Amino acid sequence: MNESLKLWEQTLNVLKEELDEADFTVLFSEINEVFKTENSYIYIIVPNALTKFRIEKFYINRLNDIVGKISRSLIKFKFILKEDAIEIEKPPITTKDEVNKRPLKAEYTFNNFETGESNRFAFLSAMKVAETPDSLYNPLYIFGDVGLGKTHLMMAIGHYILDNKIDTNVVYTSAQEFTEDYFLATSTKKGKENIESFYRKYRDADILLVDDIQFLEGKHSTQEEFFKVFEYLHGINKQIVITSDRSANELKNMMTRLKSRFNWGLSVDIKVPDKNLRMNILKRKLGFLIENPKGVPNDVLELIADTFTSNIRDLEGALRRYITYCVSLNIPFSTDNVYVALDRLLPEKEDDKHQNHSYFENIKKEVSLYFQIPIQDLESSSRKQQITYARQMAIYLIKTLYNPPLKQIGEKFGNRDHATVSHAYDKINNLIKNNPLVKCDYDILIKKINKS
Ligand code: ADP
Ligand code: MG
């Protein structure tokens, strides 16, 4: 049986001896439910306002007297109507303002966190900790490479707890901030005052979230201080959550005591996301960026997901940049425009240049930028002089630099046949010899392509 309820029943047993049996039965016989125990008060649910009034007027002091003796503590009773108890039990509706005041990024919630194989266990563990912060998972130690969602998950725990219990003292800090706080607290003249406010900040935490603990490596006195804070909070069952870019055992120049504490609770890692998760993240993010996410073809998302594979922050950044680019220039959401928009962001691996797709796209892109002609036009059937010239130049460059089969070049330029490709090549080849302007275009383009 619940401890609080047991105390209530023991208290009633004592009171019963002191009252007229009928009085006792009328007032107390149906009161047997505890709403909650908080700050040394046991909240007892009473059926109606009259009962509440009578207990508070005539019996409360005696009841508190008795419970104090039985429990040998300062515990007291409070009485609460059933309807009020239900009212409070509902999670409070948190306003946007309240969320913004938190020391946490507003969008870093569980709701905004996509899960896949790489992060499911970390996600479930974080949920579990958020639901029962004083559980066995203390500390929760989340580790993984940069940009994989550690801070997001850690802050989500904070949001969840605050959504359910607004007066919880959630303290978010980074190991760097902790170090700075400690330094300020100990290095200035108002030493005592500062160290006290330092203690208050960290030791009053109900939930302590410490980001990027690897920053403490090699900082011995800060580690010492963090160790004390850790011991204190852990000792009074306050939840601690830590993130790191590697497992506790892999931390270098870190006190063994601390490392072993990090392994006391639960250690979970976040791995690199698979394609499916990357796609889901892009789709979700797209919903935040534009009104009609369906307007962006899947091919575009696939291309971005295939390019940015190891860091979710970069993945999101690429999508944001692409969308901003297309929207501000009012150009279509095409895969070609991915290359143009993400120009320098795309990895420039040496062997990429020799892979079919990227060198085709790369040369089309440079030619398109140089002549100020959209890539689509290079692939179109347009016979406008300027477009034809640019297209022939692109074909010439591809053949000269990479010499792929004519048929393949034709396919990449709006399905032209090999004779057309061959003609384009010969034409530019002649012009370069005879026309200095064409030679100049060629020279500049070659330089650009070799640099990109
Ligand atoms: P870390 O702290 O591991 O370096 P962050 O938590 O800062 O990484 O995450 C980087 C970015 O990626 C953030 O914008 C975050 O919202 C986003 N992100 C990471 N994982 C997910 C996920 N599973 N679902 C949605 N967004 C994610
Ligand atoms: Mg982080």
PDB file of C-alpha atoms in Angstrom, residues 1 66 128:
ATOM      1  CA  MET A   1       0.000   0.000   0.000  1.00  0.00           C
ATOM      2  CA  ILE A  66      -1.245  12.639  15.175  1.00  0.00           C
ATOM      3  CA  LYS A 128      11.366   6.900 -19.908  1.00  0.00           C
TER       4      LYS A 128
END
